[in-house]
Coordinates of C-alpha atoms and ligand atoms in Angstrom, one line a residue:
M26 CA 13.6 35.0 104.6
I27 CA 14.5 38.3 104.1
T28 CA 13.4 41.3 104.8
L29 CA 13.8 45.1 103.7
G30 CA 12.9 47.8 106.5
I31 CA 11.9 51.1 105.9
E32 CA 11.9 54.3 108.0
S33 CA 11.4 57.6 107.3
S34 CA 9.1 58.6 110.1
C35 CA 10.9 61.9 111.1
D36 CA 14.2 63.0 110.2
E37 CA 16.0 59.9 109.3
T38 CA 15.6 57.7 105.9
S39 CA 16.4 54.0 106.4
V40 CA 16.5 51.0 104.9
A41 CA 18.1 47.6 106.2
I42 CA 17.8 44.3 104.6
L43 CA 17.4 41.9 107.4
K44 CA 17.7 37.3 107.2
D45 CA 15.3 35.6 109.1
G46 CA 14.4 37.3 112.7
R47 CA 17.8 38.7 114.0
T48 CA 21.0 38.8 110.9
L49 CA 21.3 42.2 109.8
L50 CA 22.5 42.1 106.6
S51 CA 23.1 46.0 106.2
N52 CA 20.9 49.2 107.7
V53 CA 22.0 52.3 105.9
I54 CA 20.7 55.4 107.6
S55 CA 20.6 59.1 105.7
T56 CA 20.1 62.0 108.3
Q57 CA 18.7 64.9 107.8
I58 CA 19.6 66.6 111.4
P59 CA 22.3 69.5 110.1
I60 CA 19.2 70.3 107.6
H61 CA 16.7 70.7 110.4
Q62 CA 19.7 72.3 112.7
K63 CA 19.7 75.2 111.3
F64 CA 15.8 76.0 112.6
G65 CA 16.6 74.9 115.9
G66 CA 14.1 71.3 115.3
V67 CA 12.8 69.3 112.5
V68 CA 10.5 71.2 110.0
P69 CA 8.1 69.0 108.4
E70 CA 7.8 69.7 104.5
I71 CA 11.9 69.6 104.2
A72 CA 11.5 65.7 106.0
S73 CA 9.1 65.3 103.6
R74 CA 11.0 66.7 100.4
K75 CA 14.8 65.2 101.4
H76 CA 12.9 61.5 102.1
V77 CA 12.2 61.3 98.5
V78 CA 15.5 62.9 97.4
N79 CA 17.2 59.9 99.4
I80 CA 15.1 57.2 99.5
M81 CA 15.7 55.5 95.9
P82 CA 19.7 55.8 96.4
V83 CA 19.5 54.6 100.3
L84 CA 17.5 51.4 99.0
D85 CA 20.2 50.8 96.7
E86 CA 22.8 51.2 99.1
A87 CA 21.3 48.9 102.0
L88 CA 21.1 46.2 98.9
K89 CA 24.4 46.8 97.9
K90 CA 26.1 46.2 101.0
A91 CA 23.8 43.1 101.8
N92 CA 25.0 42.3 98.3
L93 CA 21.7 41.1 97.0
T94 CA 19.2 42.4 94.4
L95 CA 15.4 43.8 94.6
N96 CA 14.3 39.7 92.9
D97 CA 16.0 38.3 96.7
I98 CA 13.4 40.1 98.9
G99 CA 10.7 38.1 100.7
Q100 CA 9.1 40.7 102.0
I101 CA 8.6 44.6 102.8
A102 CA 8.0 46.1 106.7
V103 CA 7.2 49.6 106.8
A104 CA 7.2 52.4 108.9
Y105 CA 3.3 53.3 109.3
G106 CA 2.9 56.0 112.5
P107 CA 3.3 57.3 114.4
G108 CA 5.4 60.3 113.1
L109 CA 4.9 63.3 111.1
V110 CA 2.7 62.6 107.7
G111 CA 4.9 63.8 105.0
A112 CA 7.3 62.0 105.9
L113 CA 6.0 58.6 107.1
L114 CA 4.1 58.8 103.5
V115 CA 7.5 58.3 101.4
G116 CA 8.8 55.2 102.8
V117 CA 5.1 54.1 102.7
S118 CA 4.8 54.8 99.5
A119 CA 7.8 53.6 98.9
A120 CA 6.9 50.5 100.1
K121 CA 3.9 49.7 98.6
V122 CA 5.4 50.0 95.4
L123 CA 8.3 47.6 96.1
S124 CA 5.3 45.2 97.6
F125 CA 3.2 45.2 94.0
T126 CA 6.0 45.3 92.4
L127 CA 8.2 42.5 93.0
S128 CA 4.7 40.3 94.4
V129 CA 6.0 40.0 98.3
P130 CA 3.8 41.0 100.8
L131 CA 3.8 44.3 102.6
I132 CA 3.8 44.5 106.1
A133 CA 2.8 47.5 108.1
V134 CA 4.9 48.5 111.7
N135 CA 4.4 51.0 114.9
H136 CA 7.6 52.9 115.3
L137 CA 7.3 52.4 118.7
E138 CA 7.0 48.5 118.7
G139 CA 10.1 48.8 116.2
H140 CA 12.4 51.0 119.5
I141 CA 11.5 48.0 121.8
F142 CA 12.6 44.9 118.9
A143 CA 16.5 46.7 118.2
N144 CA 17.1 44.9 121.2
F145 CA 17.1 41.4 119.8
L146 CA 19.1 42.5 117.2
S147 CA 21.5 43.9 120.2
H148 CA 21.1 40.8 122.4
K149 CA 20.1 37.2 120.1
E150 CA 19.9 36.0 123.4
L151 CA 16.8 37.7 124.7
E152 CA 13.3 36.6 124.6
P153 CA 9.7 37.8 126.3
P154 CA 7.9 37.9 128.7
F155 CA 10.1 41.2 130.0
L156 CA 9.9 44.6 130.8
A157 CA 10.3 47.3 127.9
L158 CA 10.8 51.1 129.0
V159 CA 10.1 52.8 125.5
V160 CA 11.7 56.7 125.8
S161 CA 11.8 58.5 122.5
G162 CA 11.2 62.0 121.2
G163 CA 7.6 61.8 120.9
H164 CA 7.0 58.7 123.4
T165 CA 8.1 57.7 127.0
A166 CA 6.2 54.4 128.0
L167 CA 6.6 51.2 130.3
I168 CA 5.5 48.1 128.1
E169 CA 4.7 44.7 129.7
M170 CA 6.1 42.0 126.4
K171 CA 4.4 39.1 126.8
D172 CA 5.3 37.7 123.7
Y173 CA 6.3 38.6 120.4
N174 CA 3.3 40.3 119.1
R175 CA 1.7 40.0 122.9
F176 CA 1.9 43.3 124.7
S177 CA 0.0 45.7 127.8
L178 CA 0.4 48.9 128.1
L179 CA 1.1 49.4 131.7
G180 CA 1.6 53.1 131.8
Q181 CA 2.8 56.2 129.5
T182 CA 3.4 60.0 129.4
R183 CA 0.6 62.3 130.1
D184 CA 2.8 65.3 128.4
D185 CA 5.8 65.5 126.8
A186 CA 8.1 62.9 126.3
A187 CA 11.1 62.7 128.1
G188 CA 12.9 63.8 124.3
E189 CA 10.5 66.4 123.7
A190 CA 11.7 67.9 126.7
F191 CA 15.5 67.2 126.8
D192 CA 15.5 69.2 123.2
K193 CA 13.0 71.7 124.4
V194 CA 15.7 72.2 127.7
A195 CA 18.8 72.3 125.3
R196 CA 17.5 75.1 122.5
L197 CA 16.7 76.8 126.2
L198 CA 20.3 76.8 127.2
G199 CA 21.4 77.9 122.8
L200 CA 22.8 74.1 122.7
P201 CA 21.8 73.1 119.3
Y202 CA 19.0 70.4 117.8
P203 CA 18.7 67.6 118.4
G204 CA 19.3 68.5 122.8
G205 CA 19.5 65.2 123.9
P206 CA 22.7 64.0 122.5
Q207 CA 23.6 68.2 124.2
I208 CA 22.3 68.0 127.7
D209 CA 24.0 64.3 127.6
R210 CA 27.5 66.0 127.6
L211 CA 27.4 69.0 128.8
A212 CA 25.4 67.3 132.2
K213 CA 29.2 65.8 132.1
E214 CA 30.4 68.8 133.4
G215 CA 27.4 70.1 135.9
N216 CA 26.5 69.3 139.5
P217 CA 23.2 67.4 138.9
N218 CA 22.5 68.2 142.7
A219 CA 23.1 71.6 142.0
I220 CA 19.1 72.8 141.4
D221 CA 16.0 70.9 142.9
F222 CA 13.9 71.1 140.0
P223 CA 10.1 68.6 140.7
H224 CA 9.3 65.2 140.2
A225 CA 5.6 65.0 139.2
L226 CA 4.0 62.5 139.4
M227 CA 6.5 60.5 142.1
K228 CA 3.7 59.2 144.8
A229 CA 0.6 58.0 142.2
K230 CA 0.7 54.6 141.6
E231 CA 0.0 54.7 138.3
L232 CA 3.0 54.0 135.5
E233 CA 2.2 57.2 134.1
F234 CA 5.1 60.0 133.3
S235 CA 4.6 63.7 133.5
F236 CA 7.3 66.3 131.8
S237 CA 5.5 69.0 130.9
G238 CA 5.9 70.9 134.7
L239 CA 9.4 70.0 134.5
K240 CA 10.2 72.0 131.3
S241 CA 8.1 75.5 132.5
A242 CA 10.5 74.6 136.0
V243 CA 13.3 75.0 133.9
I244 CA 12.0 78.1 132.2
N245 CA 10.8 79.4 135.4
Y246 CA 14.7 78.7 136.9
L247 CA 16.0 80.8 133.9
H248 CA 13.7 83.4 134.0
N249 CA 14.4 84.1 137.4
A250 CA 18.1 84.1 137.1
E251 CA 17.9 87.1 134.5
Q252 CA 15.4 89.1 136.5
K253 CA 17.8 88.8 139.6
G254 CA 20.7 89.9 137.1
Q255 CA 22.4 86.2 137.9
S256 CA 24.0 84.7 135.6
I257 CA 23.4 80.6 135.0
N258 CA 25.4 78.0 134.9
K259 CA 24.3 75.9 131.9
A260 CA 26.2 72.8 132.9
D261 CA 24.7 72.6 136.1
V262 CA 21.0 73.1 135.1
A263 CA 21.7 69.9 132.2
A264 CA 23.0 68.0 134.4
S265 CA 20.0 68.8 137.4
F266 CA 17.5 68.6 134.5
Q267 CA 19.0 65.7 133.5
K268 CA 19.3 63.6 136.8
T269 CA 15.3 64.4 137.2
V270 CA 14.4 63.2 133.8
I271 CA 16.9 59.7 135.1
D272 CA 15.2 60.3 139.0
I273 CA 11.5 59.9 137.2
L274 CA 11.9 56.8 134.8
L275 CA 13.7 55.1 137.2
H276 CA 11.3 55.1 140.1
K277 CA 8.2 54.0 137.0
T278 CA 10.5 51.5 136.0
K279 CA 11.4 50.0 139.7
Q280 CA 7.4 50.7 140.4
A281 CA 6.9 48.4 137.0
A282 CA 9.2 46.0 137.7
T283 CA 7.9 45.1 141.2
Q284 CA 4.2 44.9 139.7
T285 CA 4.4 42.9 137.2
G286 CA 7.5 40.5 139.3
L287 CA 9.3 40.9 135.2
K288 CA 13.4 39.8 135.7
K289 CA 14.5 41.1 132.3
I290 CA 14.6 45.4 131.7
V291 CA 15.1 46.7 128.5
L292 CA 15.9 49.7 127.8
A293 CA 14.9 51.2 124.0
G294 CA 14.6 54.9 122.0
G295 CA 16.4 58.1 121.3
V296 CA 16.5 58.9 124.7
A297 CA 17.7 55.3 125.6
A298 CA 21.4 56.6 123.9
N299 CA 21.5 59.1 127.0
S300 CA 24.2 57.6 129.1
R301 CA 23.9 58.3 132.3
L302 CA 20.5 56.2 132.2
E303 CA 22.0 53.7 130.7
E304 CA 24.6 53.7 133.6
E305 CA 21.8 54.1 136.1
L306 CA 19.2 51.8 135.1
R307 CA 22.4 49.1 134.4
Q308 CA 23.3 49.5 138.4
F309 CA 19.2 49.5 139.5
C310 CA 19.2 46.3 137.3
A311 CA 22.6 44.5 139.2
Q312 CA 21.0 45.9 142.4
N313 CA 18.0 43.9 142.1
N314 CA 19.3 40.6 140.6
L315 CA 17.6 41.6 137.1
A316 CA 19.1 41.1 133.8
F317 CA 19.3 44.7 131.9
Y318 CA 19.4 45.3 127.8
F319 CA 19.8 48.2 125.8
P320 CA 20.5 48.4 122.1
D321 CA 23.9 49.4 120.2
R322 CA 23.9 53.1 120.0
I323 CA 22.8 53.2 115.9
L324 CA 20.1 51.5 116.8
C325 CA 19.1 53.1 119.6
T326 CA 17.9 56.2 117.3
D327 CA 15.4 55.7 114.2
N328 CA 16.9 53.2 111.8
A329 CA 14.9 50.6 109.5
A330 CA 17.0 47.5 111.3
M331 CA 13.8 47.8 114.1
I332 CA 11.1 48.2 111.4
A333 CA 13.0 44.7 109.6
C334 CA 13.3 43.1 112.5
R335 CA 9.7 43.7 113.9
G336 CA 7.9 43.1 110.7
Y337 CA 9.6 39.7 111.0
Y338 CA 8.2 38.7 113.8
Q339 CA 5.3 40.0 113.1
S340 CA 4.9 38.0 109.8
L341 CA 5.5 34.6 111.7
K342 CA 1.7 35.2 113.0
G343 CA 0.9 36.6 109.4
D344 CA 0.2 39.9 110.0
F345 CA 0.4 41.1 107.0
A346 CA -1.1 44.5 105.3
D347 CA -2.6 45.8 101.7
L348 CA -1.8 48.0 99.4
S349 CA -4.2 50.2 100.9
L350 CA -2.1 51.3 103.8
N351 CA -1.9 54.4 104.9
A352 CA 0.3 57.0 106.8
V353 CA -1.0 57.1 111.0
P354 CA 0.8 60.4 112.4
Y355 CA -1.1 59.9 116.2
L356 CA -0.3 56.0 116.0
S357 CA -0.7 54.8 119.4
L358 CA 1.0 51.8 121.6
Q359 CA -1.6 49.3 122.3
D360 CA -2.3 46.2 123.5
K361 CA -2.0 43.4 121.5
Ligands
KG4_416 O1 13.7 57.6 119.1 P1 13.9 58.8 118.5 O2 15.4 58.7 117.1 O3 13.2 59.4 117.6 C1 12.0 59.2 118.3 O4 11.1 58.1 117.7 O5 11.0 60.4 118.6 O6 14.4 59.7 119.4 C2 15.1 60.9 119.4 C3 15.0 61.6 120.5 C4 15.5 63.2 120.8 O7 14.3 64.0 121.5 C5 16.7 63.4 121.4 O8 17.1 64.5 121.7 C6 17.0 61.5 122.0 O9 15.8 61.0 122.0 N1 18.4 61.5 122.5 C7 18.3 61.5 123.9 C8 20.4 61.1 123.4 N2 20.4 61.1 122.2 C9 19.2 61.1 121.4 N3 18.4 61.8 124.9 C10 19.4 62.3 125.8 N4 20.7 61.7 125.3 C11 21.3 61.2 124.6 N5 22.2 61.0 124.7
ZN417 ZN1 11.6 57.2 116.4

């Protein structure tokens, strides 16, 4: 089975071609980051317009790289949410036209589920059940993956996502968008114990996160220093902020692992590319006899390969969409 995957939920236009469940033939990603950097964040209308321009050339390149033609495609998987509505509609429309003209099934993929499935492409031996920590620009959640098509949402963020906090704090420090990789780099030069930022919900038994208070604490710290005329060590702020986010993510992941008794921990989403988070989770898993998985860096951030992989496993249980499919910008992760 050849699955064509399409991703256009935010600022990456991507098309991938997957053979069966885990053999990636191509994964072309056209990023708009340099365009949005000028504005300090993603401008939704510009994102939609760029997707319209990029989607066909990216499709063409993905087919060429896979050495296939459209006639070889057996099914189309597309991310239909969550994300920016105008951006999602470009991918959804392209997928519907392809499904209709090629007379092949259409599969509607939840982008967040896709992030988890990136791990199946990087680790051919990985199988459920496992505990997944999804940390992206829009979401932070712990999920119990019972099987390929059965999950349970254990907890998520009450407010900001971890990636969103990285991006906002980076902006406060005058660093360019996207902030995550910038903080990651700058934190290496700073002292993670220099500033004591608040750790929200650490004592709560719920597996929920909250990062908006942390963002406000960084704002207050910077304002106070400015009012007192003190100079700020940006590297220390970056390192202390990053350590706080990682402490919280680790604490809740440990709690979830204990509660569920699951023996495999899977990291997913754009923030999974954070070098320190990966190191600390790896260490924690080694100390506790748990297996640890995280995707290749290119599959951590948005890409169509993960969408194709998620779509393939949906197709195995006959989970297809019809041509009335629409974008769902606030699509959530739900128990299945
Ligand atoms: O999953 P993703 O590509 O898009 C969403 O679905 O949201 O995640 C993007 C997020 C951004 O907030 C970005 O700053 C963050 O992932 N990110 C990182 C790193 N690389 C990307 N955060 C921390 N450290 C990184 N190295
Ligand atoms: Zn994403």
